[in-house]
Coordinates of C-alpha atoms in Angstrom, one line a residue:
Chain C
X1 CA 14.9 -8.1 15.4
X2 CA 11.2 -9.4 14.2
X3 CA 8.4 -10.0 16.9
X4 CA 8.6 -13.7 16.5
X5 CA 12.4 -13.6 17.3
X6 CA 12.4 -11.4 20.3
X7 CA 9.0 -13.5 21.6
X8 CA 11.1 -16.4 21.3
X9 CA 14.2 -15.0 23.4
X10 CA 11.9 -13.4 26.0
X11 CA 10.0 -16.8 26.4
X12 CA 13.2 -18.8 26.7
X13 CA 15.0 -16.3 29.3
X14 CA 11.5 -16.2 31.3
X15 CA 11.7 -20.5 31.8
X16 CA 15.2 -19.8 32.9
X17 CA 14.0 -17.0 35.4
X18 CA 10.9 -18.9 36.1
X19 CA 12.9 -21.9 37.5
X20 CA 15.4 -20.2 39.5
X21 CA 12.7 -17.9 40.9
X22 CA 10.5 -20.6 42.2
X23 CA 13.5 -22.5 43.2
X24 CA 14.6 -19.5 45.4
X25 CA 11.5 -18.0 46.2
X26 CA 12.0 -15.0 44.9
X27 CA 9.1 -14.4 41.9
X28 CA 12.0 -14.4 38.7
X29 CA 11.5 -10.7 38.3
X30 CA 15.1 -10.2 39.8
X31 CA 16.8 -11.7 36.3
X32 CA 13.6 -10.2 33.8
X33 CA 14.4 -6.6 34.8
X34 CA 17.9 -6.3 34.3
X35 CA 17.7 -8.7 31.0
X36 CA 14.7 -6.0 29.7
X37 CA 16.5 -3.1 30.5
X38 CA 20.1 -3.7 30.1
X39 CA 20.0 -6.1 27.2
X40 CA 17.2 -5.2 25.2
X41 CA 16.8 -1.6 26.3
X42 CA 13.3 -1.7 27.3
X43 CA 12.1 1.2 29.1
X44 CA 12.2 0.6 32.9
X45 CA 8.4 1.2 33.4
X46 CA 7.5 -1.6 30.7
X47 CA 10.3 -4.0 32.2
X48 CA 8.8 -3.9 36.1
X49 CA 4.8 -4.3 34.5
X50 CA 6.0 -7.2 32.7
X51 CA 8.3 -8.5 35.4
X52 CA 5.2 -7.8 38.2
X53 CA 3.2 -10.1 35.7
X54 CA 6.3 -12.4 35.5
X55 CA 6.2 -12.5 39.5
X56 CA 2.1 -13.7 39.8
X57 CA 2.7 -16.4 37.0
X58 CA 5.7 -17.9 39.2
X59 CA 3.7 -17.4 42.3
X60 CA 0.5 -18.8 40.8
X61 CA 2.2 -22.0 39.1
X62 CA 4.8 -22.5 41.9
X63 CA 2.4 -22.0 44.9
X64 CA -0.4 -24.2 43.3
X65 CA 2.3 -26.9 43.6
X66 CA 3.6 -25.7 47.1
X67 CA -0.1 -25.9 48.6
X68 CA -0.8 -28.9 48.1
X69 CA 2.4 -30.3 48.9
X70 CA 2.4 -28.7 52.2
X71 CA 5.6 -26.9 51.7
X72 CA 3.7 -23.4 51.7
X73 CA 2.2 -22.8 55.1
X74 CA -1.1 -21.4 53.7
X75 CA -2.4 -20.5 57.3
X76 CA 0.9 -18.4 58.1
X77 CA 0.4 -16.6 54.6
X78 CA -3.1 -15.7 55.9
X79 CA -1.4 -13.6 58.6
X80 CA 1.5 -12.0 56.6
X81 CA -0.6 -11.4 53.2
X82 CA -2.1 -8.3 55.4
X83 CA 1.2 -6.3 56.1
X84 CA 2.3 -7.7 52.5
X85 CA -0.7 -6.2 50.9
X86 CA -0.8 -2.5 53.0
X87 CA 3.3 -2.4 52.0
X88 CA 2.4 -3.1 48.5
X89 CA -0.2 -0.2 48.2
X90 CA 2.4 2.2 50.4
X91 CA 5.2 1.3 47.9
X92 CA 3.2 2.3 45.0
X93 CA 2.1 5.7 46.4
X94 CA 5.4 6.3 47.4
X95 CA 6.7 5.2 44.2
X96 CA 6.0 8.8 42.9
X97 CA 8.0 11.0 45.5
X98 CA 11.1 8.9 46.3
X99 CA 14.3 9.1 44.3
X100 CA 15.3 6.2 42.3
X101 CA 18.7 6.4 43.5
X102 CA 17.9 6.3 47.2
X103 CA 15.8 3.3 46.3
X104 CA 18.3 1.0 44.6
X105 CA 21.0 1.8 47.6
X106 CA 18.5 1.1 50.3
X107 CA 17.6 -2.4 48.4
X108 CA 21.2 -2.9 48.0
X109 CA 21.7 -2.5 51.6
X110 CA 18.8 -4.9 52.7
X111 CA 20.1 -7.6 50.0
X112 CA 23.5 -7.7 51.8
X113 CA 21.9 -7.8 55.7
X114 CA 19.6 -10.6 54.3
X115 CA 22.9 -12.2 52.9
X116 CA 24.3 -11.8 56.1
X117 CA 21.9 -13.3 58.4
X118 CA 20.9 -15.9 56.0
X119 CA 24.9 -17.0 56.6
X120 CA 24.4 -16.6 60.7
X121 CA 20.9 -18.2 60.4
X122 CA 22.5 -21.2 58.5
X123 CA 25.3 -21.5 61.0
X124 CA 22.6 -21.7 63.7
X125 CA 20.6 -24.2 62.1
X126 CA 23.2 -26.9 61.4
X127 CA 24.0 -26.6 65.0
X128 CA 21.0 -27.7 66.1
X129 CA 19.4 -31.5 65.1
X130 CA 15.6 -30.2 65.4
X131 CA 13.7 -27.1 64.6
X132 CA 12.1 -25.3 67.8
X133 CA 8.7 -25.7 68.2
X134 CA 6.4 -23.4 70.4
X135 CA 3.8 -26.4 70.9
X136 CA 1.3 -28.6 68.6
X137 CA -1.5 -26.3 69.1
X138 CA -0.6 -23.5 67.1
X139 CA -2.7 -22.5 64.5
X140 CA 0.4 -22.0 62.1
X141 CA 1.9 -25.0 62.6
X142 CA 3.1 -26.7 59.4
X143 CA 4.5 -29.8 58.3
X144 CA 5.5 -31.4 54.7
X145 CA 7.4 -34.4 53.2
X146 CA 11.0 -33.6 52.6
X147 CA 11.7 -36.0 49.5
X148 CA 15.6 -35.3 49.7
X149 CA 15.7 -36.2 53.4
X150 CA 13.0 -39.0 53.1
X151 CA 10.8 -37.9 56.2
X152 CA 8.1 -35.3 57.3
X153 CA 9.5 -32.1 58.3
X154 CA 6.9 -30.1 61.4
X155 CA 7.4 -27.1 62.4
X156 CA 5.8 -24.1 64.7
X157 CA 6.8 -20.4 63.2
X158 CA 8.1 -18.4 66.3
X159 CA 6.7 -15.1 66.7
X160 CA 4.5 -15.0 63.8
X161 CA 3.2 -11.5 64.3
X162 CA 6.6 -10.2 64.5
X163 CA 6.8 -11.4 60.3
X164 CA 3.6 -8.7 59.7
X165 CA 5.8 -5.5 59.8
X166 CA 8.8 -7.3 58.1
X167 CA 6.4 -8.2 55.1
X168 CA 4.8 -4.9 55.4
X169 CA 8.4 -3.5 54.4
X170 CA 8.8 -6.2 51.6
X171 CA 5.8 -5.5 50.2
X172 CA 7.0 -1.6 50.0
X173 CA 10.0 -2.7 48.4
X174 CA 8.3 -5.0 46.0
X175 CA 5.6 -2.1 44.7
X176 CA 8.4 0.1 44.5
X177 CA 10.9 -1.7 42.8
X178 CA 8.6 -4.4 40.5
X179 CA 10.8 -7.3 42.5
X180 CA 8.8 -10.1 44.3
X181 CA 10.4 -9.6 47.6
X182 CA 11.5 -13.0 48.0
X183 CA 15.3 -11.5 48.9
X184 CA 13.4 -9.9 52.0
X185 CA 10.8 -12.5 52.9
X186 CA 13.2 -15.5 53.0
X187 CA 16.1 -14.4 55.1
X188 CA 13.3 -13.1 57.7
X189 CA 11.3 -16.3 57.7
X190 CA 14.1 -17.9 58.3
X191 CA 15.9 -15.7 61.2
X192 CA 12.9 -14.6 63.0
X193 CA 10.0 -17.1 62.1
X194 CA 12.7 -20.0 62.5
X195 CA 11.0 -21.8 59.7
X196 CA 12.9 -24.5 57.7
X197 CA 14.3 -23.3 54.7
X198 CA 12.1 -25.5 52.1
X199 CA 9.2 -24.2 54.0
X200 CA 10.1 -20.3 53.8
X201 CA 11.1 -20.4 49.9
X202 CA 7.6 -22.3 49.4
X203 CA 5.3 -19.9 51.3
X204 CA 7.4 -16.7 50.3
X205 CA 6.7 -18.0 46.4
X206 CA 3.3 -18.8 47.3
X207 CA 2.9 -14.9 49.3
X208 CA 4.4 -12.8 46.6
X209 CA 1.7 -13.2 43.9
X210 CA -0.9 -11.4 46.4
X211 CA 1.8 -9.1 47.0
X212 CA 2.5 -8.1 43.3
X213 CA -1.1 -8.3 42.5
X214 CA -1.6 -5.4 44.5
X215 CA 0.7 -3.5 43.1
X216 CA 0.2 -4.8 39.3
X217 CA -3.4 -3.5 39.2
X218 CA -1.9 0.1 39.9
X219 CA 0.3 -0.5 37.1
X220 CA -2.1 -2.1 35.1
X221 CA -4.7 0.8 35.4
X222 CA -1.6 3.3 34.6
X223 CA -1.3 1.5 30.9
X224 CA 2.5 0.1 32.1
X225 CA 1.8 -3.3 31.0
X226 CA 3.1 -4.0 27.4
X227 CA 1.3 -6.8 26.3
X228 CA 4.0 -7.9 23.4
X229 CA 6.4 -7.7 26.0
X230 CA 4.6 -9.4 29.3
X231 CA 2.9 -12.3 27.1
X232 CA 5.9 -14.3 26.1
X233 CA 7.3 -13.6 29.9
X234 CA 4.1 -15.2 31.4
X235 CA 4.3 -18.0 29.1
X236 CA 7.9 -19.1 29.3
X237 CA 8.2 -18.2 33.5
X238 CA 5.1 -20.5 33.8
X239 CA 7.1 -23.7 32.6
X240 CA 10.0 -22.9 34.1
X241 CA 8.3 -22.0 37.8
X242 CA 6.4 -25.4 37.4
X243 CA 9.5 -27.1 36.8
X244 CA 11.5 -25.4 39.8
X245 CA 8.5 -26.4 42.2
X246 CA 8.6 -30.1 41.3
X247 CA 12.5 -30.0 41.9
X248 CA 12.6 -28.0 45.3
X249 CA 11.4 -31.3 47.3
X250 CA 14.3 -33.1 45.7
X251 CA 17.3 -30.9 46.1
X252 CA 19.9 -30.3 48.8
X253 CA 19.2 -27.6 51.9
X254 CA 22.9 -26.4 51.5
X255 CA 23.0 -26.3 47.7
X256 CA 19.6 -23.8 48.0
X257 CA 21.2 -21.9 50.9
X258 CA 24.1 -21.2 49.1
X259 CA 22.6 -20.6 45.8
X260 CA 20.5 -17.9 47.5
X261 CA 22.9 -16.0 49.1
X262 CA 25.5 -16.0 46.2
X263 CA 22.1 -14.5 44.2
X264 CA 21.3 -12.0 47.1
X265 CA 25.0 -10.6 47.0
X266 CA 25.2 -10.6 42.7
X267 CA 21.7 -8.1 43.3
X268 CA 23.0 -6.2 45.8
X269 CA 26.3 -5.3 43.8
X270 CA 23.4 -5.0 40.6
X271 CA 21.4 -2.4 42.9
X272 CA 24.6 -0.5 43.8
X273 CA 25.7 -0.3 40.1
X274 CA 22.2 1.0 39.0
X275 CA 22.1 3.5 42.2
X276 CA 25.3 5.0 41.2
X277 CA 24.1 5.5 37.5
X278 CA 20.6 6.8 38.1
Chain N
X1 CA -10.5 -34.3 65.8
X2 CA -7.1 -34.0 64.7
X3 CA -7.9 -36.3 61.9
X4 CA -10.7 -34.1 60.7
X5 CA -8.6 -30.9 61.4
X6 CA -6.4 -32.3 58.5
X7 CA -9.0 -33.5 56.7
X8 CA -10.3 -29.9 56.3
X9 CA -6.4 -28.5 55.8
X10 CA -5.9 -30.9 52.7
X11 CA -9.4 -29.7 51.5
X12 CA -8.6 -26.1 51.7
X13 CA -4.7 -26.4 50.5
X14 CA -6.2 -28.7 47.5
X15 CA -9.1 -25.9 46.5
X16 CA -6.3 -23.3 46.9
X17 CA -4.2 -25.6 44.7
X18 CA -7.1 -25.9 42.2
X19 CA -7.8 -22.8 41.9
X20 CA -4.1 -21.1 41.1
X21 CA -3.8 -24.0 38.5
X22 CA -7.1 -23.7 36.7
X23 CA -6.8 -19.9 36.9
X24 CA -3.2 -19.3 35.7
X25 CA -3.8 -22.2 33.0
X26 CA -6.5 -20.5 31.5
X27 CA -5.2 -17.1 31.6
X28 CA -1.9 -18.4 30.0
X29 CA -3.6 -20.1 27.2
X30 CA -5.9 -16.9 26.4
X31 CA -2.2 -15.3 26.1
X32 CA -0.9 -17.7 23.6
X33 CA -4.1 -17.4 21.5
X34 CA -2.9 -13.9 21.7
X35 CA 0.5 -14.5 20.6
X36 CA -0.2 -16.9 17.6
X37 CA -2.8 -14.5 16.2
X38 CA -0.4 -11.4 16.4
X39 CA 2.5 -13.6 15.3
X40 CA 0.1 -14.9 11.8
X41 CA -1.3 -11.4 11.2
X42 CA 1.9 -8.8 11.4
X43 CA 5.7 -8.6 11.6
X44 CA 6.8 -5.4 13.2
X45 CA 10.3 -4.2 14.4
X46 CA 11.4 -5.0 17.9
X47 CA 12.5 -1.6 18.6
X48 CA 8.9 -0.2 18.0
X49 CA 7.5 -2.7 21.0
X50 CA 10.4 -2.1 23.7
X51 CA 9.3 1.7 23.6
X52 CA 5.5 0.6 23.9
X53 CA 4.5 1.4 20.5
X54 CA 3.5 -0.7 17.9
X55 CA 1.0 0.0 14.5
X56 CA 2.3 3.2 13.1
X57 CA 3.4 4.4 16.4
X58 CA -0.1 4.0 18.1
X59 CA 0.4 3.5 21.8
X60 CA -1.0 0.0 23.1
X61 CA -1.1 0.0 27.0
X62 CA -2.8 -2.8 28.7
X63 CA -6.5 -1.6 30.0
X64 CA -9.0 -3.8 30.2
X65 CA -11.5 -0.5 28.9
X66 CA -9.8 -1.0 26.0
X67 CA -10.3 -4.6 25.1
X68 CA -13.3 -3.8 23.2
X69 CA -11.2 -1.4 20.9
X70 CA -8.3 -3.7 20.9
X71 CA -10.8 -6.7 20.0
X72 CA -11.9 -4.7 16.8
X73 CA -8.5 -3.4 15.9
X74 CA -6.0 -5.7 16.7
X75 CA -7.8 -9.3 18.1
X76 CA -4.2 -10.7 19.4
X77 CA -3.2 -7.8 21.5
X78 CA -6.7 -7.9 22.6
X79 CA -6.5 -11.6 23.7
X80 CA -3.1 -11.1 25.1
X81 CA -4.0 -8.0 27.2
X82 CA -7.4 -10.4 28.3
X83 CA -4.8 -12.9 29.2
X84 CA -2.5 -10.7 31.3
X85 CA -5.3 -9.3 33.4
X86 CA -6.9 -12.8 33.9
X87 CA -3.3 -13.5 35.4
X88 CA -3.5 -10.5 37.8
X89 CA -6.7 -11.9 38.8
X90 CA -5.8 -15.5 39.4
X91 CA -4.2 -14.6 43.2
X92 CA -7.8 -12.5 43.8
X93 CA -9.7 -15.9 42.7
X94 CA -7.4 -17.7 45.0
X95 CA -8.0 -15.7 48.1
X96 CA -11.6 -15.9 47.4
X97 CA -11.3 -19.5 47.1
X98 CA -9.4 -19.4 50.5
X99 CA -12.0 -17.3 52.5
X100 CA -15.0 -19.6 50.9
X101 CA -13.1 -22.7 51.4
X102 CA -12.2 -21.4 55.4
X103 CA -16.2 -20.9 56.1
X104 CA -17.3 -24.0 54.6
X105 CA -14.7 -25.9 57.0
X106 CA -15.1 -23.9 59.8
X107 CA -11.9 -22.2 60.4
X108 CA -13.5 -18.7 61.0
X109 CA -10.5 -17.2 62.9
X110 CA -8.7 -17.0 59.2
X111 CA -11.7 -15.6 57.2
X112 CA -11.5 -11.8 58.8
X113 CA -7.5 -11.9 57.6
X114 CA -8.7 -13.0 54.0
X115 CA -11.3 -10.6 53.8
X116 CA -9.2 -7.8 55.1
X117 CA -6.7 -8.3 52.5
X118 CA -9.5 -8.8 49.6
X119 CA -10.4 -5.3 51.0
X120 CA -6.9 -3.7 51.0
X121 CA -6.8 -4.6 47.3
X122 CA -10.2 -3.6 46.1
X123 CA -9.4 -0.4 47.3
X124 CA -5.9 -0.4 45.6
X125 CA -8.4 -0.8 42.5
X126 CA -10.1 2.3 43.4
X127 CA -6.8 4.4 44.3
X128 CA -5.9 3.2 40.9
X129 CA -8.5 4.8 39.3
X130 CA -8.2 7.7 40.9
X131 CA -4.5 8.2 40.6
X132 CA -5.3 8.1 36.7
X133 CA -7.6 10.8 36.3

């Protein structure tokens, strides 16, 4: 395969990954890594390096739209990013001492738990009409206009400090596995912080850029980011993420929830297979 | 008071959105330029890229320190490397803009949080150098 053809293929796949990643708050790496390693037989280190850059692209592109529209709760993100970057640095350090097999199984277990907690929190949320609030004076209160429901959604995150250890854990996994950690962030934001789904997706998408940038710097200086691989992926994923960010406010809540749960379970299966073969 | 707070909030959010849009836009433009230069100057086999080796089995890692060397030998790769480095730096630019805007709008309680995140990232850069040597 010529470089030109490979770059076109990578860019097209990245457009799709960016679209799914920004819609589901994941970053797109969950699709990029399997594609690079299983189909194109790219070295796993280069695949992780390229996917981390892709996550930053998705987050920066979608984050700009989500910040302006209020879907991303930037004040809550300021708090949670403290735990997330500490986790990312810890994860990058742990990467040299933890066995890959253990990581795959751990990640698969967390994803299954995340899917289960999303099903439970979705049922709980569908039973109540209004989201709980902790008072209007909270500095973390947020609101955004939901185009699909044609109303402004206002909310106050519950127990925002509890989110810090959670994003610390997701930061560790993000650095270890080269993924955006949205698979852990979004269910945690829903079940513990009680954010509306779109705010959870938007805030996760906005935050994961910082988590990825922290570990990307370490991967970068280690020489694990291969320009010819990462460059077409970065360009493609940017287009997909931009389209996804524009689509999110228009999509139905239930559709997003189901798509996210299916993706989590597929990812858990994939990680288990990786673990067995590692 | 509430109206003023909302205006401040919008100013911060718009500044963050602008920083992200400009940062990622410039970075991807540089990456695209690198792709075009590379494609117009060479045709190599995919196998060499996937294993991390191009140009007669010479390794091409993405390290900013090698940018000048790459610029002389393969400007396309150098532009791509520079663009990718700018992509990695975009979230850091966003954090810096956030801190500046928080100070300008007198929302001081979030400033220590953003400064803490920037310090941890700076520590991770130092750490990465330490790990490499």
